[in-house]
Each structure stands twice: as structure tokens, then as C-alpha cells.
Amino acid sequence: MSEFFVKFYGPPETPFAKGVWKIHVELPEQFPYKSPSIGFINKIFHPNIDELSGSVCLDVINQTWSPMFELINIFEIFLPQLLRYPNPADPLNGEAAALLMRDPAAYAKKVESYVARFATPEDADQAGDTDEMDGDDEEMNGKLKSKSKTVNGQNGHLNGTSADTNGHAKDHNPEEDEDEDDKMSDMGELSDGDEFMGEMDD
């Protein structure tokens, strides 16, 4: 099992547009044949995301995952689509689902209030931080830097051991990794501004 964090930016032209969330990702040993586990660390108000645990109700992850999918698909396509088109008929947050069905405008305003209160860039950076986690990050700093990689949804490449979204290897300049954050390895932007923030192997 390996785990890491992704900095995820809300899709534009939605109430989530200004939000930044820290998402915890766990990859099982059987990945990509078994789906990853993802959860929001800082709060989000959405019918299909549990407000307390951050767990996500998304069929493509929970039920219909295929080994043909890649991690970039989650943050480039699946999560942005979930935020754009929530499904109040299958809620993890009953309050959000009821409000969306009863008064969409009020729902949008509450989403925006959660973004302002819980989903600033500073909130995402600090979400889930504890002294113990900080110590672990410092201890594994060299490992995180050596494994850091960037995903860019616009030109579709992974840096680190770089590969495009079709899996073709690309050259990588190791100097690009020198500016990595000591506490969380910032792993660049996906199409909606998502950034991998470091990786830890159990």
C-alpha cells in the first residue's frame, strides 16, 4: 500500500471554483487492477462527499473501476465532473442533497461559504497536519524528493520519471526537483489545477 496527497482545485464556473482541497490517496498493492481510495482532508459541502470523513461516493472508483483508468483521470475528469454534476439521489451528505433539490441557489451559496471557510490554499496546506505528521515528513524528505513527480493536464506529462498520459517516457531534468517543498512535495497541476503533494510507502 502506498499513499500520498494531491492538491485539488475546484473546477471553474462552479461554486467550487475558488476552492483548494488536500486529497488523501491510497493505492492498494493490486493497483491498477483494484481502485485507489481517495478522501478530502479539508471540508467540502457536496451531496456525494461525506463532510466529516471526506469519503467520496463515486461509482467509477467504488464500483466500475477499470485497470485502463489512470490516476490522472480521477483528478482531470472524474472529480471535476462530480463537483459539476452532483447526484442528490445517492447522497453521503443528506443536508447538501436536500438543499440542492430544494433551493439550488442556496446550495451554491453554502458551497461558496464552505470554500471561503475551509478551502483556501492555506487550509489545503494545513489540512490534517499534526506534529507527528510533520516529523514523518521531515524524516522522509529525501525519499519524497526522489519520488516527486509533476502532472500537467494541459500538456499531459508526468515529470520525475516522466511519461505522457499515453505512457510514453520523456526526458526529465533532475534540477526541476530542487525546489520541492520540505514538508509536502508539490507535484504540479492537473487540468483543474491539481497537485500531487508527496508520496509515502507503507
XYZ file of C-alpha atoms in Angstrom:
202
model
C 0.000 0.000 0.000
C 1.322 3.432 -0.906
C -0.210 6.778 -0.086
C 0.247 10.420 -0.981
C -1.637 13.705 -1.140
C -2.995 15.677 -4.071
C -3.806 19.378 -4.065
C -7.070 19.631 -5.993
C -8.529 22.885 -7.335
C -12.279 23.282 -7.824
C -13.493 23.326 -11.426
C -14.059 26.772 -12.953
C -17.530 28.253 -13.392
C -18.866 26.329 -10.391
C -19.406 27.330 -6.738
C -16.250 25.296 -6.011
C -14.096 27.370 -8.401
C -12.020 29.196 -5.783
C -11.537 26.164 -3.541
C -8.375 24.185 -2.919
C -8.548 20.783 -1.251
C -5.984 18.381 0.041
C -6.934 14.861 -1.025
C -5.506 11.722 0.510
C -4.881 8.934 -1.985
C -4.141 5.315 -1.101
C -3.032 2.873 -3.776
C -3.572 -0.814 -2.980
C -0.898 -3.323 -3.918
C -3.213 -4.603 -6.659
C -3.437 -1.175 -8.354
C -4.357 -0.587 -11.178
C -6.499 -3.733 -11.041
C -8.005 -2.543 -7.770
C -9.277 1.025 -7.411
C -7.494 3.648 -5.298
C -9.067 5.080 -2.159
C -9.478 8.860 -2.020
C -10.743 11.267 0.620
C -10.966 15.035 1.098
C -8.962 16.228 4.106
C -10.355 19.753 4.426
C -14.132 20.215 4.433
C -16.302 20.407 1.335
C -20.094 20.786 1.064
C -21.312 18.345 -1.581
C -24.113 15.748 -1.690
C -21.773 12.894 -2.619
C -18.893 13.670 -0.243
C -19.114 12.937 3.472
C -18.495 16.195 5.330
C -16.807 14.560 8.337
C -14.766 11.734 6.836
C -14.195 13.232 3.375
C -15.048 9.924 1.696
C -16.367 10.147 -1.851
C -19.359 8.387 -3.391
C -18.212 7.915 -6.966
C -19.213 4.818 -8.934
C -16.131 4.847 -11.140
C -13.970 4.447 -8.028
C -16.239 2.360 -5.825
C -17.840 0.003 -8.355
C -16.862 0.397 -12.003
C -13.106 0.956 -11.780
C -11.102 -0.402 -14.712
C -7.340 -1.040 -14.935
C -7.490 1.055 -18.102
C -8.023 4.157 -15.937
C -5.081 6.171 -14.663
C -4.784 8.330 -11.561
C -4.781 11.442 -13.707
C -8.302 10.523 -14.860
C -9.580 10.892 -11.293
C -8.340 14.448 -10.906
C -8.722 15.553 -14.507
C -12.142 14.090 -15.230
C -13.975 12.151 -12.527
C -13.769 14.533 -9.560
C -14.391 17.711 -11.608
C -17.450 16.040 -13.146
C -18.701 15.014 -9.700
C -18.438 18.591 -8.439
C -20.130 19.964 -11.553
C -22.934 17.404 -11.593
C -23.733 16.124 -8.083
C -26.158 13.253 -7.627
C -28.524 14.137 -4.751
C -30.363 10.834 -5.215
C -27.386 8.912 -3.761
C -26.074 11.203 -1.010
C -23.365 10.913 1.606
C -24.313 14.389 2.835
C -28.079 14.443 3.249
C -28.191 18.143 4.119
C -26.364 19.116 0.922
C -28.561 16.817 -1.174
C -31.802 18.178 0.319
C -30.674 21.784 -0.081
C -29.627 21.224 -3.697
C -33.013 19.756 -4.571
C -34.996 22.331 -2.615
C -33.064 25.518 -3.440
C -30.097 25.278 -5.871
C -29.203 28.938 -5.372
C -28.980 28.500 -1.598
C -26.931 25.342 -2.140
C -24.454 27.274 -4.319
C -24.131 29.980 -1.667
C -23.446 27.425 1.056
C -20.814 25.741 -1.123
C -19.137 29.113 -1.570
C -19.258 29.780 2.174
C -17.522 26.432 2.816
C -14.907 27.303 0.206
C -14.211 30.614 1.952
C -14.048 28.993 5.400
C -12.354 25.654 4.741
C -10.838 25.547 1.235
C -8.337 28.370 0.880
C -4.798 27.477 -0.264
C -3.684 27.844 3.364
C -6.426 25.458 4.510
C -5.291 22.875 1.975
C -1.652 23.205 3.052
C -2.503 22.838 6.737
C -5.273 20.229 6.459
C -4.574 17.171 8.569
C -1.223 18.495 9.787
C -0.029 17.307 13.190
C 3.346 17.413 14.888
C 3.680 13.696 14.230
C 2.967 14.104 10.536
C 5.460 16.968 10.326
C 8.103 14.748 11.877
C 7.364 11.964 9.429
C 7.560 14.399 6.526
C 10.956 15.664 7.703
C 12.281 12.145 8.155
C 11.158 11.108 4.672
C 12.140 14.351 2.974
C 14.837 12.789 0.810
C 12.539 9.968 -0.218
C 9.745 12.354 -1.149
C 12.086 14.443 -3.270
C 13.449 11.415 -5.046
C 9.928 10.257 -5.900
C 8.345 13.605 -6.649
C 6.618 13.991 -9.969
C 4.531 16.560 -11.758
C 1.285 16.001 -13.573
C 0.213 18.671 -16.012
C -3.223 18.107 -17.507
C -2.762 20.649 -20.280
C 0.255 19.058 -21.891
C -0.301 15.672 -20.262
C 3.078 14.727 -18.867
C 4.428 13.306 -15.654
C 7.841 14.509 -14.510
C 10.053 12.511 -12.181
C 10.248 9.513 -14.338
C 8.322 11.449 -16.904
C 5.615 9.994 -19.066
C 2.794 11.470 -21.054
C -0.798 10.404 -20.474
C -0.383 7.629 -23.037
C 2.501 6.180 -21.058
C 5.352 7.293 -23.340
C 8.550 8.074 -21.466
C 10.010 11.570 -21.624
C 13.328 13.066 -20.589
C 13.451 14.790 -17.237
C 15.806 17.384 -15.826
C 16.589 16.479 -12.178
C 17.174 20.156 -11.383
C 13.390 20.625 -11.567
C 13.012 18.741 -8.283
C 15.299 21.017 -6.265
C 12.554 23.469 -5.338
C 10.256 20.876 -3.773
C 8.568 21.899 -0.515
C 10.316 20.335 2.518
C 7.060 19.302 4.139
C 4.951 18.312 1.139
C 6.285 17.619 -2.306
C 4.249 19.796 -4.656
C 3.576 17.673 -7.681
C 2.234 20.196 -10.137
C -1.068 20.968 -11.788
C -3.625 18.782 -13.412
C -6.111 20.296 -15.825
C -8.180 21.718 -12.987
C -5.116 22.727 -11.032
C -4.495 19.538 -9.058
C -1.096 18.997 -7.499
C 0.453 15.859 -6.115
C 1.830 16.797 -2.703
C 4.094 13.860 -1.893
C 4.144 10.083 -1.640
C 4.713 7.699 1.226
C 5.058 3.922 1.019
C 3.886 1.824 3.932
